[in-house]
Short mmCIF file of C-alpha atoms in Angstrom, two decimals:
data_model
loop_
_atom_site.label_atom_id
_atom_site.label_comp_id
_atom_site.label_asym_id
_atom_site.label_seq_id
_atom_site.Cartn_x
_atom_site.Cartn_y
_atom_site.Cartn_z
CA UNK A 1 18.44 -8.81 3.87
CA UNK A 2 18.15 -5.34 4.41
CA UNK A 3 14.53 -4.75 3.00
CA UNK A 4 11.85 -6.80 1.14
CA UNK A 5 13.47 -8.25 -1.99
CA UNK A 6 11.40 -9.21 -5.20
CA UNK A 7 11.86 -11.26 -7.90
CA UNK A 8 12.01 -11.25 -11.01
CA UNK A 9 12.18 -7.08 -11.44
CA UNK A 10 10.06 -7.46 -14.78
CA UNK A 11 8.38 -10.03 -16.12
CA UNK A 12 7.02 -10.63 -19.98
CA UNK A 13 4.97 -13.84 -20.58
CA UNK A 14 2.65 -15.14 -23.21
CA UNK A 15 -0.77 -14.67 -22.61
CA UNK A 16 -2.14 -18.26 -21.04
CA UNK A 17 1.23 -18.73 -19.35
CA UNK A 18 1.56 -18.91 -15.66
CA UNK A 19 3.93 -16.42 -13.91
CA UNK A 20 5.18 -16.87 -10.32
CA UNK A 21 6.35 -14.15 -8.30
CA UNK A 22 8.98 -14.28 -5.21
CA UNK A 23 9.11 -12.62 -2.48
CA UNK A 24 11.64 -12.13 0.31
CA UNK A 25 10.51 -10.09 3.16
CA UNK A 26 12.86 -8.50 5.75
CA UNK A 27 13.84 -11.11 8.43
CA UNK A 28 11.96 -11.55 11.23
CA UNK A 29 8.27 -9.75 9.75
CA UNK A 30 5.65 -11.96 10.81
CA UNK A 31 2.72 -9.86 8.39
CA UNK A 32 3.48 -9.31 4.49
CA UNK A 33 1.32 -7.77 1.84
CA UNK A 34 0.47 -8.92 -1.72
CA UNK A 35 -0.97 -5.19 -3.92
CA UNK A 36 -1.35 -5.03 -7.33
CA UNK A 37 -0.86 -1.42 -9.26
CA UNK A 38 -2.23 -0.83 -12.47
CA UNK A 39 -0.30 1.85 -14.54
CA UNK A 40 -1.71 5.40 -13.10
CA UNK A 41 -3.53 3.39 -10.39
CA UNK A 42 -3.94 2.94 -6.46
CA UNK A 43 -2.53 -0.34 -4.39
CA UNK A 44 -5.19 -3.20 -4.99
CA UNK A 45 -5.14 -5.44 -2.00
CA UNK A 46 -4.69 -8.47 -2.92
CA UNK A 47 -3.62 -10.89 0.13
CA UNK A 48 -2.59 -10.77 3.66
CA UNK A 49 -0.63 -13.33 5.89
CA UNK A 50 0.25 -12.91 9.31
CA UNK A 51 2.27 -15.49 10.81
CA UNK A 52 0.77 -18.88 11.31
CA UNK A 53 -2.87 -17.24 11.05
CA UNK A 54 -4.99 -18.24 8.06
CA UNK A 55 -4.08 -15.59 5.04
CA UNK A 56 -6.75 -13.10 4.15
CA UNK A 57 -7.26 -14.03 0.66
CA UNK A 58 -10.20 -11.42 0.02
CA UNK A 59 -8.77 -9.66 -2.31
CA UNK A 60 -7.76 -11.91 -5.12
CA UNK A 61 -9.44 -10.92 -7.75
CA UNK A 62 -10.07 -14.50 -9.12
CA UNK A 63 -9.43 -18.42 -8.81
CA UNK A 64 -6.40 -17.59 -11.30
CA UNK A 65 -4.53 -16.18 -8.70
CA UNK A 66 -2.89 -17.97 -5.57
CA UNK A 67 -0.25 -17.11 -2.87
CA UNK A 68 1.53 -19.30 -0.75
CA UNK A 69 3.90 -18.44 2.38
CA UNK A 70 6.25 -21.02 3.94
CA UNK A 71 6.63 -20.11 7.71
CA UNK A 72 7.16 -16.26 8.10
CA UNK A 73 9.58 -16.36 5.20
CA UNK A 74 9.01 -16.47 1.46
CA UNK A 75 6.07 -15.96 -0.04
CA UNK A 76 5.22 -16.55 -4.12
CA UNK A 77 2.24 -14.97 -5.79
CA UNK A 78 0.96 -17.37 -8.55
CA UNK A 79 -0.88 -16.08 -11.79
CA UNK A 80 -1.90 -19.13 -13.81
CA UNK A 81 -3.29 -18.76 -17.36
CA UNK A 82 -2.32 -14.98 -17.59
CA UNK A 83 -4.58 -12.52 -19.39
CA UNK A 84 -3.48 -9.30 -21.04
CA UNK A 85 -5.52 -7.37 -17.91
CA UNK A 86 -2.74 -9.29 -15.40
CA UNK A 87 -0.46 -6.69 -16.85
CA UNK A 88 0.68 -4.33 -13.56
CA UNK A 89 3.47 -3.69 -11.49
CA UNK A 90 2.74 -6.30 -8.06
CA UNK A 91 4.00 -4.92 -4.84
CA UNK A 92 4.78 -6.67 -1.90
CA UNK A 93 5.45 -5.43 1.88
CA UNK A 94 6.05 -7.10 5.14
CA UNK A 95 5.73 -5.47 8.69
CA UNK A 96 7.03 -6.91 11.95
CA UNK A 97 4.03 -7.53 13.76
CA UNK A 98 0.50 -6.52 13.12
CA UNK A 99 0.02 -5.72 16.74
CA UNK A 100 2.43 -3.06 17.23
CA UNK A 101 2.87 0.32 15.69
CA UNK A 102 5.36 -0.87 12.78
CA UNK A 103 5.86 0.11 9.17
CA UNK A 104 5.23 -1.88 6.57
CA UNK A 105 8.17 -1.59 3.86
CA UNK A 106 7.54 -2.58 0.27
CA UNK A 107 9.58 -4.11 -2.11
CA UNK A 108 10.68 -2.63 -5.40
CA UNK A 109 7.83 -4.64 -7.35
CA UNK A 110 7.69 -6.85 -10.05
CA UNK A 111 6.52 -5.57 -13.35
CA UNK A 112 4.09 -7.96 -15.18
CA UNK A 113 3.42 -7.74 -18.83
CA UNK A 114 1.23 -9.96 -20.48
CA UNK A 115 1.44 -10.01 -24.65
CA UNK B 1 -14.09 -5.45 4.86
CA UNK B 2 -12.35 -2.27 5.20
CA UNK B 3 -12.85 0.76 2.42
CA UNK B 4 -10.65 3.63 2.39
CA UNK B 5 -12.09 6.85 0.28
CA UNK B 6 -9.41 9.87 -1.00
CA UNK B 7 -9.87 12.90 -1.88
CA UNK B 8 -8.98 14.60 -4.29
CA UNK B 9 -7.05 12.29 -6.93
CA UNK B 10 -5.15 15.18 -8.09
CA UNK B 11 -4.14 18.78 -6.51
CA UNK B 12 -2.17 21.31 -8.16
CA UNK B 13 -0.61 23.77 -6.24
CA UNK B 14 1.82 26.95 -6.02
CA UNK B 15 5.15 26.55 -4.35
CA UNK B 16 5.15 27.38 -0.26
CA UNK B 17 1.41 26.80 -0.40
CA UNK B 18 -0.28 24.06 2.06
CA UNK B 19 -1.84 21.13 0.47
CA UNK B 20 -4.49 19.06 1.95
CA UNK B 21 -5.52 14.80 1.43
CA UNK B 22 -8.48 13.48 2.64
CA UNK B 23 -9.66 9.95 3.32
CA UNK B 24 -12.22 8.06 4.85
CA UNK B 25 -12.55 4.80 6.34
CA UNK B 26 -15.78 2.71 6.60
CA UNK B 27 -14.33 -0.01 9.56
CA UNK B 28 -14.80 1.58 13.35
CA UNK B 29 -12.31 -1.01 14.31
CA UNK B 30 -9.16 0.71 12.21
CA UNK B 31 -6.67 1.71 14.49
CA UNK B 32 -3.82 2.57 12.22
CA UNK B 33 -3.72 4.68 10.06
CA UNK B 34 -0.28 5.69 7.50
CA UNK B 35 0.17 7.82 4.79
CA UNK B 36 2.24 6.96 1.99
CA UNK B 37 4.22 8.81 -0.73
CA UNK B 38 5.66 7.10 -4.21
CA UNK B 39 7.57 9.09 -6.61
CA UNK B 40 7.29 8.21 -10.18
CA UNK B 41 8.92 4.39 -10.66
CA UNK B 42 9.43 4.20 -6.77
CA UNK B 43 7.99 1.84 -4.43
CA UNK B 44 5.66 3.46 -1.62
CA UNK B 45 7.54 4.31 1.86
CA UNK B 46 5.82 5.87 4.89
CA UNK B 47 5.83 9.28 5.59
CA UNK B 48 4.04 9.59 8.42
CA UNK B 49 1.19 7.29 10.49
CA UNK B 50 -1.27 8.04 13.04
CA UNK B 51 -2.84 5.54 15.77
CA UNK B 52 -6.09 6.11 16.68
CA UNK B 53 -5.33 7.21 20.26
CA UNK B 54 -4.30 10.17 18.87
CA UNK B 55 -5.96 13.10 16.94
CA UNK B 56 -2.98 14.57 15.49
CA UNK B 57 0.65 14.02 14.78
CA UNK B 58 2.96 16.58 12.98
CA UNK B 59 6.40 15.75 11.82
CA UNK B 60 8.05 19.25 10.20
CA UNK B 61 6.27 20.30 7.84
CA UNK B 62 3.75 17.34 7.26
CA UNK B 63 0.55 16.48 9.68
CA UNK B 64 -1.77 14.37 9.91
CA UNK B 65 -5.60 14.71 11.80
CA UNK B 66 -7.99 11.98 13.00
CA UNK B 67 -11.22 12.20 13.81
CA UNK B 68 -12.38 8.76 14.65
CA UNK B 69 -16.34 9.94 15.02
CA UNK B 70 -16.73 10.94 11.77
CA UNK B 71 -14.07 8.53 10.84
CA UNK B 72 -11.64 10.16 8.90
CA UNK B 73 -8.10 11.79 8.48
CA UNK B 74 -6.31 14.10 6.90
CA UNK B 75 -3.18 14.91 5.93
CA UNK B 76 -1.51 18.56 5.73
CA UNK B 77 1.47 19.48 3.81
CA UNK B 78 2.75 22.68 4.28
CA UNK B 79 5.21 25.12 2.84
CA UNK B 80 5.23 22.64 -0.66
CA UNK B 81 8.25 22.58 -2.34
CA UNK B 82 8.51 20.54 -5.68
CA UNK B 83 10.18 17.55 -4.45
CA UNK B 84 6.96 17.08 -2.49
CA UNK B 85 5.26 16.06 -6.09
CA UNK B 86 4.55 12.53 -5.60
CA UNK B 87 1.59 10.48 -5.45
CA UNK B 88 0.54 10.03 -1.65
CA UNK B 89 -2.22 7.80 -0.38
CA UNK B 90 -3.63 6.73 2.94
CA UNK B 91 -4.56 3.38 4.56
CA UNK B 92 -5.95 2.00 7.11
CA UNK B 93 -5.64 -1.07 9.15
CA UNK B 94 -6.66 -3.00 12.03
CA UNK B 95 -3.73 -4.01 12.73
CA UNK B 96 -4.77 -6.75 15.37
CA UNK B 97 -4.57 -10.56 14.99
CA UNK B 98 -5.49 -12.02 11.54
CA UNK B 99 -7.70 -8.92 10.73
CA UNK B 100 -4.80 -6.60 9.97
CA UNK B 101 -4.62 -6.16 6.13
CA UNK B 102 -3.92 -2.58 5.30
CA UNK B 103 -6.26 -1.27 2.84
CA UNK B 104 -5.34 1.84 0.25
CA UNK B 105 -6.92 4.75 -0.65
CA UNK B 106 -7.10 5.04 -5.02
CA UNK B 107 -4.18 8.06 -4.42
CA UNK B 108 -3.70 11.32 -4.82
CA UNK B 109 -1.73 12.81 -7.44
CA UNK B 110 0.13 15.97 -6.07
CA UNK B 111 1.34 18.60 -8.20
CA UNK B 112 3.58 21.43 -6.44
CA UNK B 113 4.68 24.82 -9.47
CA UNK B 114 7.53 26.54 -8.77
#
């Protein structure tokens, strides 16, 4: 596709539901990005993968939370039992390589809320 | 891990004046180093990075300063207009191997009055 696709756009679930998000990065990116962004708030690192390397998972901010990445394509963030503090817009971005001067592009986010 | 510090979280300032972002980074092994901008309901996209080979970049009116002693960078807006009201923040990044998560800066809210 032409840039890093995310679904679903928004998102309202029940709280104690589980929620997975998709995403699609751009063909060919070999590193992609989970963030989280509270309303008002800065880009929360949440997990890393780079290829075939193991993911840097030091930013999940508890066991609730899991990504998974098949190959170097798409990648689903999992939020089981969702709490009402889950609620946030999660960003994702992919880059081409991590050892070359490349832009990572973000995707338009999916918008959690938790009731 | 990595932390990234900005200053300030917001700036207000008059139209055609210079605005200036600040961050620091606590990893001596960062060797990348972008600056962001996101408009209100927008995702992030780049506006301009700087590798640590370098101690400054400019791109029109936007620049961006490294100093890899003290390590940290800044970045310099000049001339604001008010489309340059955004929120921008830095990062920093390894960007080597498995080590190359790119870690945020909180943000800083910019403000430009015509």
């Amino acid at each position: 596709g032409a840039g890093v696709s995310q679904s679903p756009s928004n998102k309202v679930t029940e709280k104690g539901k589980d929620v997975e998000l998709r995403c699609d990065p751009i063909s060919g990116h070999t590193a992609l990005y989970w963030y989280r962004q509270r309303l008002g708030q800065g880009l929360e690192f949440l997990i890393y993968f780079q290829g075939n390397s193991a993911p840097d998972k030091s930013g999940l901010p508890s066991d609730r939370f899991s990504a998974e990445r098949t190959g170097e394509s798409v990648s689903t963030l999992t939020i089981q039992r969702t709490q009402q503090e889950d609620s946030a817009v999660y960003l994702c971005a992919s880059s081409l390589r991590d050892t070359a001067d490349t832009e990572a592009f973000f995707g338009q986010g999916t918008r959690l809320t938790v009731v | 891990g990595e932390n990234v510090e900005q200053h300030p979280s917001t700036l207000s300032v008059q139209e055609g004046d210079s605005a200036v972002i600040k961050c620091t980074y606590s990893d001596s092994a960062s060797n990348y180093f972008p600056w962001y901008k996101q408009e209100l309901g927008k995702r992030p996209q780049l506006i301009i990075d700087i590798r640590s080979n370098v101690g400054e970049k400019k791109d029109q009116r936007i620049a961006v300063t490294l100093n890899k002693t003290a390590k940290h960078f800044s970045l310099h807006i000049t001339e604001t207009q008010p489309e340059d009201s955004a929120v921008y923040f830095c990062a920093a990044s390894r960007r080597r191997g498995s080590q190359g998560n790119l870690i945020f800066g909180k943000g800083t809210k910019l403000s430009v009055k015509p």
